[in-house]
Amino acid sequence: MSGRVPRIREDIDIDGQRVALVREGLSIAFYMRQPHELMASAVLRALERYRQAISPRQPGWYVDYSGDWQPVDAAGEAVVRQRLLAASALVELIERPDSVTGVAFKYQGRSKAVAGFEDEERESTCALEFRLPIEFLDDRGPEWIRSFAIDLGRELPWTSGHAGLSLEVGAWSRALTPRLREVTRRHPGFDLVHRLNRLALYLGTKLRPPAWLNFLGPPVLNELGGAEALRSRLHSPSTQVESLSPDRAVVSLGPAPEAGDLEAGDTLPAYRELARVLEPWLYAHKGEWGFFTEAEVRQWERRFL
């Protein structure tokens, strides 16, 4: 299955060891408007599900408040748990501190004491991301990934979410920008998230661009008229709309994630159809994104329109 996914790797050699700076992979993300303290236990349970699912591989390092990587040993495990159960949380776990590998967990949980949850006009939200290695497409199959993504979100009060192909960047440098610009312009099916904690400040109830799996909840799904009304507006034969509850649904764009290839004429029409339907609710980032200019970010976010 992953044979249809282009290999996007940027490596360097350090003392005879290859270190990946950029890697293609899979990302599962959820965005939640409820304050962190109301769902801290659910986030912790989701992390445990993730760890069990990817075993024997594990995110064995966490970043401390100084920005340094520390091992998730017994002491580190206690730190991670303490952070996740606190009033607000900022947690990042990875498999290796020196190389992107496709295994990572990131969470930005904002407290109700933070401006934004008491005022509906504010845009802050809680953001959660799980990463899977691209090899899981072959090893476990896309249906396993789809079921796993739905299971991860089952207890979370998400307003939106997505799962699909994504570029994992260890450290976005100016030297990497031409390669990232090339890939994102040619292969629109790849997502690219820079600084999840910043995204959490501004996303609110808006939606990220379409991905392979699109989780839609309140208020957007209600404003669309519900799952049945949304289904009636989507005509691509590869699109599936599944109701998960009265006010939540997942839209699957095909049986497996696709990168697309604009140079080969593969424009991902099902993604474009969904983008047109969701356009009034799509998020527009303000300012730069890594080393992309604001104009480049705007063009990339609207790549399906």
mmCIF file of C-alpha atoms in Angstrom:
data_model
loop_
_atom_site.group_PDB
_atom_site.id
_atom_site.type_symbol
_atom_site.label_atom_id
_atom_site.label_comp_id
_atom_site.label_asym_id
_atom_site.label_seq_id
_atom_site.Cartn_x
_atom_site.Cartn_y
_atom_site.Cartn_z
ATOM 1 C CA MET A 1 0.000 0.000 0.000
ATOM 2 C CA SER A 2 2.754 2.467 0.874
ATOM 3 C CA GLY A 3 4.237 1.894 -2.601
ATOM 4 C CA ARG A 4 1.856 4.633 -3.778
ATOM 5 C CA VAL A 5 3.269 7.036 -1.196
ATOM 6 C CA PRO A 6 6.377 8.891 -2.397
ATOM 7 C CA ARG A 7 9.452 8.537 -0.232
ATOM 8 C CA ILE A 8 10.280 11.911 1.304
ATOM 9 C CA ARG A 9 13.480 11.650 3.287
ATOM 10 C CA GLU A 10 16.161 14.181 4.100
ATOM 11 C CA ASP A 11 19.043 12.603 6.025
ATOM 12 C CA ILE A 12 22.471 13.628 7.208
ATOM 13 C CA ASP A 13 25.381 11.493 8.286
ATOM 14 C CA ILE A 14 26.642 11.993 11.843
ATOM 15 C CA ASP A 15 29.635 9.846 12.751
ATOM 16 C CA GLY A 16 28.549 7.146 10.336
ATOM 17 C CA GLN A 17 24.925 7.122 11.472
ATOM 18 C CA ARG A 18 22.066 8.332 9.279
ATOM 19 C CA VAL A 19 19.885 10.891 11.021
ATOM 20 C CA ALA A 20 16.520 11.771 9.465
ATOM 21 C CA LEU A 21 15.574 15.448 9.390
ATOM 22 C CA VAL A 22 12.373 14.992 7.347
ATOM 23 C CA ARG A 23 10.329 11.833 6.971
ATOM 24 C CA GLU A 24 6.986 10.908 5.420
ATOM 25 C CA GLY A 25 4.564 9.315 7.854
ATOM 26 C CA LEU A 26 1.039 9.252 9.235
ATOM 27 C CA SER A 27 -0.540 11.698 11.642
ATOM 28 C CA ILE A 28 -3.719 11.431 13.738
ATOM 29 C CA ALA A 29 -4.833 14.714 15.313
ATOM 30 C CA PHE A 30 -7.786 15.926 17.364
ATOM 31 C CA TYR A 31 -8.796 19.438 18.407
ATOM 32 C CA MET A 32 -10.976 19.990 21.471
ATOM 33 C CA ARG A 33 -12.656 23.098 22.798
ATOM 34 C CA GLN A 34 -13.176 21.755 26.302
ATOM 35 C CA PRO A 35 -10.566 22.887 28.844
ATOM 36 C CA HIS A 36 -7.821 20.410 29.624
ATOM 37 C CA GLU A 37 -8.757 19.717 33.230
ATOM 38 C CA LEU A 38 -12.085 18.231 32.129
ATOM 39 C CA MET A 39 -10.460 15.643 29.873
ATOM 40 C CA ALA A 40 -6.960 15.051 31.280
ATOM 41 C CA SER A 41 -7.732 11.440 32.224
ATOM 42 C CA ALA A 42 -9.124 10.732 28.741
ATOM 43 C CA VAL A 43 -5.954 12.097 27.131
ATOM 44 C CA LEU A 44 -3.832 9.899 29.399
ATOM 45 C CA ARG A 45 -5.886 6.832 28.417
ATOM 46 C CA ALA A 46 -5.475 7.734 24.737
ATOM 47 C CA LEU A 47 -1.702 7.902 25.218
ATOM 48 C CA GLU A 48 -1.729 4.430 26.785
ATOM 49 C CA ARG A 49 -3.768 3.066 23.844
ATOM 50 C CA TYR A 50 -1.215 4.557 21.481
ATOM 51 C CA ARG A 51 1.701 3.020 23.347
ATOM 52 C CA GLN A 52 0.089 -0.408 23.359
ATOM 53 C CA ALA A 53 -0.767 -0.205 19.660
ATOM 54 C CA ILE A 54 2.735 0.676 18.433
ATOM 55 C CA SER A 55 4.604 -1.750 20.726
ATOM 56 C CA PRO A 56 7.434 -2.786 20.709
ATOM 57 C CA ARG A 57 8.327 0.681 19.413
ATOM 58 C CA GLN A 58 7.845 3.416 21.983
ATOM 59 C CA PRO A 59 8.242 7.196 22.404
ATOM 60 C CA GLY A 60 11.118 6.944 24.862
ATOM 61 C CA TRP A 61 12.076 10.613 25.309
ATOM 62 C CA TYR A 62 10.218 13.707 26.500
ATOM 63 C CA VAL A 63 11.159 17.362 26.293
ATOM 64 C CA ASP A 64 11.590 19.204 29.586
ATOM 65 C CA TYR A 65 10.715 22.835 30.251
ATOM 66 C CA SER A 66 14.233 23.882 29.261
ATOM 67 C CA GLY A 67 13.795 22.351 25.818
ATOM 68 C CA ASP A 68 16.141 19.416 26.492
ATOM 69 C CA TRP A 69 15.279 15.771 25.839
ATOM 70 C CA GLN A 70 15.045 13.457 28.840
ATOM 71 C CA PRO A 71 14.534 9.658 28.896
ATOM 72 C CA VAL A 72 11.116 8.270 29.767
ATOM 73 C CA ASP A 73 12.468 6.034 32.528
ATOM 74 C CA ALA A 74 10.631 5.562 35.831
ATOM 75 C CA ALA A 75 11.273 9.182 36.810
ATOM 76 C CA GLY A 76 10.411 10.437 33.339
ATOM 77 C CA GLU A 77 7.185 8.435 33.322
ATOM 78 C CA ALA A 78 6.157 10.142 36.550
ATOM 79 C CA VAL A 79 6.878 13.550 35.018
ATOM 80 C CA VAL A 80 4.793 12.813 31.918
ATOM 81 C CA ARG A 81 1.874 11.586 34.017
ATOM 82 C CA GLN A 82 2.086 14.573 36.348
ATOM 83 C CA ARG A 83 2.061 16.981 33.415
ATOM 84 C CA LEU A 84 -0.915 15.334 31.750
ATOM 85 C CA LEU A 85 -2.967 15.389 34.957
ATOM 86 C CA ALA A 86 -2.139 19.006 35.809
ATOM 87 C CA ALA A 87 -4.500 21.949 35.222
ATOM 88 C CA SER A 88 -2.845 22.580 31.838
ATOM 89 C CA ALA A 89 -0.362 20.510 29.889
ATOM 90 C CA LEU A 90 2.374 20.722 27.285
ATOM 91 C CA VAL A 91 3.787 17.270 26.521
ATOM 92 C CA GLU A 92 5.950 16.051 23.652
ATOM 93 C CA LEU A 93 7.260 12.487 23.384
ATOM 94 C CA ILE A 94 9.430 11.029 20.610
ATOM 95 C CA GLU A 95 11.216 7.765 19.883
ATOM 96 C CA ARG A 96 14.671 9.245 19.331
ATOM 97 C CA PRO A 97 15.934 12.710 20.301
ATOM 98 C CA ASP A 98 18.303 12.914 17.317
ATOM 99 C CA SER A 99 16.131 11.705 14.430
ATOM 100 C CA VAL A 100 12.506 11.675 13.285
ATOM 101 C CA THR A 101 11.229 8.093 13.133
ATOM 102 C CA GLY A 102 7.456 8.227 12.713
ATOM 103 C CA VAL A 103 6.777 7.651 16.423
ATOM 104 C CA ALA A 104 5.732 10.743 18.405
ATOM 105 C CA PHE A 105 3.023 12.127 20.709
ATOM 106 C CA LYS A 106 2.285 15.826 21.138
ATOM 107 C CA TYR A 107 -0.333 17.508 23.287
ATOM 108 C CA GLN A 108 -1.183 21.105 24.145
ATOM 109 C CA GLY A 109 -3.869 21.236 26.813
ATOM 110 C CA ARG A 110 -5.177 24.620 27.833
ATOM 111 C CA SER A 111 -6.870 25.367 31.153
ATOM 112 C CA LYS A 112 -10.233 27.067 31.613
ATOM 113 C CA ALA A 113 -8.262 29.684 33.540
ATOM 114 C CA VAL A 114 -6.652 30.689 30.228
ATOM 115 C CA ALA A 115 -8.517 33.331 28.251
ATOM 116 C CA GLY A 116 -10.333 31.680 25.408
ATOM 117 C CA PHE A 117 -12.552 29.073 26.974
ATOM 118 C CA GLU A 118 -14.793 31.497 28.818
ATOM 119 C CA ASP A 119 -15.124 33.799 25.812
ATOM 120 C CA GLU A 120 -16.515 32.034 22.752
ATOM 121 C CA GLU A 121 -14.988 34.671 20.474
ATOM 122 C CA ARG A 122 -11.494 33.562 21.458
ATOM 123 C CA GLU A 123 -9.727 30.929 19.398
ATOM 124 C CA SER A 124 -7.685 28.765 21.769
ATOM 125 C CA THR A 125 -8.241 25.022 21.825
ATOM 126 C CA CYS A 126 -6.571 21.820 23.004
ATOM 127 C CA ALA A 127 -4.549 20.000 20.329
ATOM 128 C CA LEU A 128 -3.440 16.361 20.327
ATOM 129 C CA GLU A 129 -1.327 14.512 17.745
ATOM 130 C CA PHE A 130 -0.201 10.891 17.417
ATOM 131 C CA ARG A 131 2.289 9.853 14.740
ATOM 132 C CA LEU A 132 2.628 6.458 13.070
ATOM 133 C CA PRO A 133 5.480 5.236 10.843
ATOM 134 C CA ILE A 134 4.622 5.022 7.146
ATOM 135 C CA GLU A 135 5.520 1.320 7.292
ATOM 136 C CA PHE A 136 2.278 0.710 9.212
ATOM 137 C CA LEU A 137 0.390 1.128 5.912
ATOM 138 C CA ASP A 138 1.957 -2.107 4.671
ATOM 139 C CA ASP A 139 2.408 -3.890 8.000
ATOM 140 C CA ARG A 140 -1.095 -3.318 9.387
ATOM 141 C CA GLY A 141 -3.084 -1.892 6.517
ATOM 142 C CA PRO A 142 -5.180 1.259 6.089
ATOM 143 C CA GLU A 143 -8.307 -0.270 7.649
ATOM 144 C CA TRP A 144 -6.381 -0.929 10.865
ATOM 145 C CA ILE A 145 -5.188 2.693 10.880
ATOM 146 C CA ARG A 146 -8.719 3.964 10.284
ATOM 147 C CA SER A 147 -10.151 1.841 13.119
ATOM 148 C CA PHE A 148 -7.308 2.871 15.415
ATOM 149 C CA ALA A 149 -7.851 6.586 14.717
ATOM 150 C CA ILE A 150 -11.571 6.267 15.498
ATOM 151 C CA ASP A 151 -10.781 4.327 18.680
ATOM 152 C CA LEU A 152 -8.285 6.958 19.844
ATOM 153 C CA GLY A 153 -10.908 9.666 19.518
ATOM 154 C CA ARG A 154 -13.746 7.685 21.056
ATOM 155 C CA GLU A 155 -13.469 9.203 24.548
ATOM 156 C CA LEU A 156 -12.195 12.616 23.486
ATOM 157 C CA PRO A 157 -14.627 15.548 23.139
ATOM 158 C CA TRP A 158 -13.199 16.679 19.820
ATOM 159 C CA THR A 159 -14.737 19.380 17.681
ATOM 160 C CA SER A 160 -12.606 18.340 14.704
ATOM 161 C CA GLY A 161 -9.702 16.127 13.742
ATOM 162 C CA HIS A 162 -7.949 14.453 10.856
ATOM 163 C CA ALA A 163 -5.715 11.515 9.985
ATOM 164 C CA GLY A 164 -3.567 10.907 6.944
ATOM 165 C CA LEU A 165 -0.195 11.415 5.363
ATOM 166 C CA SER A 166 2.031 13.979 6.985
ATOM 167 C CA LEU A 167 5.610 15.195 6.849
ATOM 168 C CA GLU A 168 7.512 14.903 10.122
ATOM 169 C CA VAL A 169 10.173 17.585 10.494
ATOM 170 C CA GLY A 170 12.706 17.353 13.312
ATOM 171 C CA ALA A 171 13.882 20.955 13.091
ATOM 172 C CA TRP A 172 12.663 23.224 10.326
ATOM 173 C CA SER A 173 15.753 25.027 9.075
ATOM 174 C CA ARG A 174 16.089 27.488 6.213
ATOM 175 C CA ALA A 175 18.147 24.892 4.330
ATOM 176 C CA LEU A 176 15.218 22.410 4.399
ATOM 177 C CA THR A 177 12.637 24.917 3.166
ATOM 178 C CA PRO A 178 13.161 24.441 -0.607
ATOM 179 C CA ARG A 179 12.593 20.693 -0.226
ATOM 180 C CA LEU A 180 9.480 21.191 1.910
ATOM 181 C CA ARG A 181 8.175 23.762 -0.553
ATOM 182 C CA GLU A 182 8.719 21.332 -3.447
ATOM 183 C CA VAL A 183 6.993 18.407 -1.729
ATOM 184 C CA THR A 184 3.958 20.308 -0.453
ATOM 185 C CA ARG A 185 3.355 21.911 -3.842
ATOM 186 C CA ARG A 186 3.637 18.653 -5.768
ATOM 187 C CA HIS A 187 1.938 16.245 -3.322
ATOM 188 C CA PRO A 188 -1.087 17.988 -1.739
ATOM 189 C CA GLY A 189 -2.039 14.920 0.321
ATOM 190 C CA PHE A 190 0.843 15.535 2.731
ATOM 191 C CA ASP A 191 0.004 17.585 5.811
ATOM 192 C CA LEU A 192 2.640 19.714 7.515
ATOM 193 C CA VAL A 193 2.238 20.988 11.076
ATOM 194 C CA HIS A 194 4.736 23.404 12.570
ATOM 195 C CA ARG A 195 4.466 24.118 16.296
ATOM 196 C CA LEU A 196 1.277 22.419 17.445
ATOM 197 C CA ASN A 197 1.170 24.674 20.514
ATOM 198 C CA ARG A 198 0.876 27.763 18.297
ATOM 199 C CA LEU A 199 -1.877 26.164 16.232
ATOM 200 C CA ALA A 200 -3.756 25.482 19.494
ATOM 201 C CA LEU A 201 -3.858 29.219 20.196
ATOM 202 C CA TYR A 202 -5.724 30.145 17.015
ATOM 203 C CA LEU A 203 -7.614 27.191 15.518
ATOM 204 C CA GLY A 204 -10.736 27.428 17.684
ATOM 205 C CA THR A 205 -13.585 25.564 15.978
ATOM 206 C CA LYS A 206 -12.175 26.092 12.469
ATOM 207 C CA LEU A 207 -11.019 23.137 10.357
ATOM 208 C CA ARG A 208 -7.650 22.128 8.957
ATOM 209 C CA PRO A 209 -7.547 21.302 5.202
ATOM 210 C CA PRO A 210 -9.035 17.941 4.162
ATOM 211 C CA ALA A 211 -7.076 14.764 4.893
ATOM 212 C CA TRP A 212 -7.716 11.080 4.290
ATOM 213 C CA LEU A 213 -9.916 10.901 7.431
ATOM 214 C CA ASN A 214 -11.824 14.007 8.554
ATOM 215 C CA PHE A 215 -13.474 14.123 11.977
ATOM 216 C CA LEU A 216 -16.313 16.640 12.112
ATOM 217 C CA GLY A 217 -18.152 17.546 15.289
ATOM 218 C CA PRO A 218 -19.981 20.503 16.791
ATOM 219 C CA PRO A 219 -20.490 23.196 15.771
ATOM 220 C CA VAL A 220 -19.475 22.607 12.133
ATOM 221 C CA LEU A 221 -21.321 19.322 11.559
ATOM 222 C CA ASN A 222 -24.489 20.822 13.048
ATOM 223 C CA GLU A 223 -24.170 23.877 10.800
ATOM 224 C CA LEU A 224 -23.824 21.532 7.818
ATOM 225 C CA GLY A 225 -27.125 19.904 8.784
ATOM 226 C CA GLY A 226 -25.673 16.666 10.192
ATOM 227 C CA ALA A 227 -24.068 13.589 8.666
ATOM 228 C CA GLU A 228 -26.908 12.841 6.248
ATOM 229 C CA ALA A 229 -26.948 16.366 4.846
ATOM 230 C CA LEU A 230 -23.183 16.280 4.432
ATOM 231 C CA ARG A 231 -23.372 12.891 2.691
ATOM 232 C CA SER A 232 -25.846 14.285 0.176
ATOM 233 C CA ARG A 233 -23.336 16.969 -0.861
ATOM 234 C CA LEU A 234 -20.427 14.594 -1.499
ATOM 235 C CA HIS A 235 -20.571 12.603 -4.738
ATOM 236 C CA SER A 236 -17.117 11.108 -5.161
ATOM 237 C CA PRO A 237 -17.489 7.290 -5.309
ATOM 238 C CA SER A 238 -14.505 6.872 -2.958
ATOM 239 C CA THR A 239 -15.950 9.086 -0.188
ATOM 240 C CA GLN A 240 -17.634 7.539 2.847
ATOM 241 C CA VAL A 241 -19.463 9.426 5.607
ATOM 242 C CA GLU A 242 -19.916 7.488 8.847
ATOM 243 C CA SER A 243 -21.938 8.839 11.749
ATOM 244 C CA LEU A 244 -20.181 8.238 15.074
ATOM 245 C CA SER A 245 -22.843 9.906 17.254
ATOM 246 C CA PRO A 246 -25.720 12.358 16.708
ATOM 247 C CA ASP A 247 -23.307 15.281 16.376
ATOM 248 C CA ARG A 248 -20.053 13.642 15.206
ATOM 249 C CA ALA A 249 -18.991 11.945 11.981
ATOM 250 C CA VAL A 250 -15.894 10.824 10.111
ATOM 251 C CA VAL A 251 -15.474 11.412 6.374
ATOM 252 C CA SER A 252 -13.123 8.916 4.689
ATOM 253 C CA LEU A 253 -11.686 9.971 1.332
ATOM 254 C CA GLY A 254 -10.925 6.617 -0.202
ATOM 255 C CA PRO A 255 -9.808 3.267 1.215
ATOM 256 C CA ALA A 256 -6.248 4.486 1.890
ATOM 257 C CA PRO A 257 -4.390 7.787 2.216
ATOM 258 C CA GLU A 258 -2.997 9.280 -0.988
ATOM 259 C CA ALA A 259 -0.304 11.882 -1.555
ATOM 260 C CA GLY A 260 -1.468 12.930 -5.016
ATOM 261 C CA ASP A 261 0.961 14.143 -7.675
ATOM 262 C CA LEU A 262 0.128 17.347 -9.516
ATOM 263 C CA GLU A 263 2.921 16.748 -12.048
ATOM 264 C CA ALA A 264 1.229 13.469 -13.021
ATOM 265 C CA GLY A 265 -2.283 14.955 -13.047
ATOM 266 C CA ASP A 266 -3.359 13.267 -9.794
ATOM 267 C CA THR A 267 -5.172 16.182 -8.153
ATOM 268 C CA LEU A 268 -7.095 14.232 -5.451
ATOM 269 C CA PRO A 269 -10.611 15.189 -6.634
ATOM 270 C CA ALA A 270 -12.361 13.730 -3.556
ATOM 271 C CA TYR A 271 -10.250 15.987 -1.322
ATOM 272 C CA ARG A 272 -11.118 18.972 -3.496
ATOM 273 C CA GLU A 273 -14.824 18.209 -3.372
ATOM 274 C CA LEU A 274 -14.786 18.091 0.441
ATOM 275 C CA ALA A 275 -12.717 21.292 0.599
ATOM 276 C CA ARG A 276 -15.343 23.152 -1.426
ATOM 277 C CA VAL A 277 -18.091 22.006 0.941
ATOM 278 C CA LEU A 278 -16.067 22.932 4.050
ATOM 279 C CA GLU A 279 -14.587 26.180 2.721
ATOM 280 C CA PRO A 280 -16.600 28.532 4.994
ATOM 281 C CA TRP A 281 -15.130 26.791 8.063
ATOM 282 C CA LEU A 282 -11.513 26.330 6.958
ATOM 283 C CA TYR A 283 -8.770 27.790 9.132
ATOM 284 C CA ALA A 284 -6.573 30.577 7.751
ATOM 285 C CA HIS A 285 -3.219 30.886 9.496
ATOM 286 C CA LYS A 286 -1.907 34.403 10.055
ATOM 287 C CA GLY A 287 1.772 35.037 9.572
ATOM 288 C CA GLU A 288 4.614 32.718 8.618
ATOM 289 C CA TRP A 289 4.654 28.929 9.078
ATOM 290 C CA GLY A 290 8.206 27.769 9.642
ATOM 291 C CA PHE A 291 10.088 29.453 6.798
ATOM 292 C CA PHE A 292 7.049 29.662 4.506
ATOM 293 C CA THR A 293 5.889 33.230 3.966
ATOM 294 C CA GLU A 294 2.322 34.164 4.834
ATOM 295 C CA ALA A 295 1.443 34.115 1.118
ATOM 296 C CA GLU A 296 2.927 30.619 0.736
ATOM 297 C CA VAL A 297 1.043 29.414 3.800
ATOM 298 C CA ARG A 298 -2.209 30.771 2.416
ATOM 299 C CA GLN A 299 -1.590 29.084 -0.942
ATOM 300 C CA TRP A 300 -0.790 25.765 0.770
ATOM 301 C CA GLU A 301 -3.819 25.874 3.082
ATOM 302 C CA ARG A 302 -6.085 26.473 0.055
ATOM 303 C CA ARG A 303 -4.369 23.873 -2.130
ATOM 304 C CA PHE A 304 -7.622 21.932 -2.644
ATOM 305 C CA LEU A 305 -9.712 24.972 -3.564
#
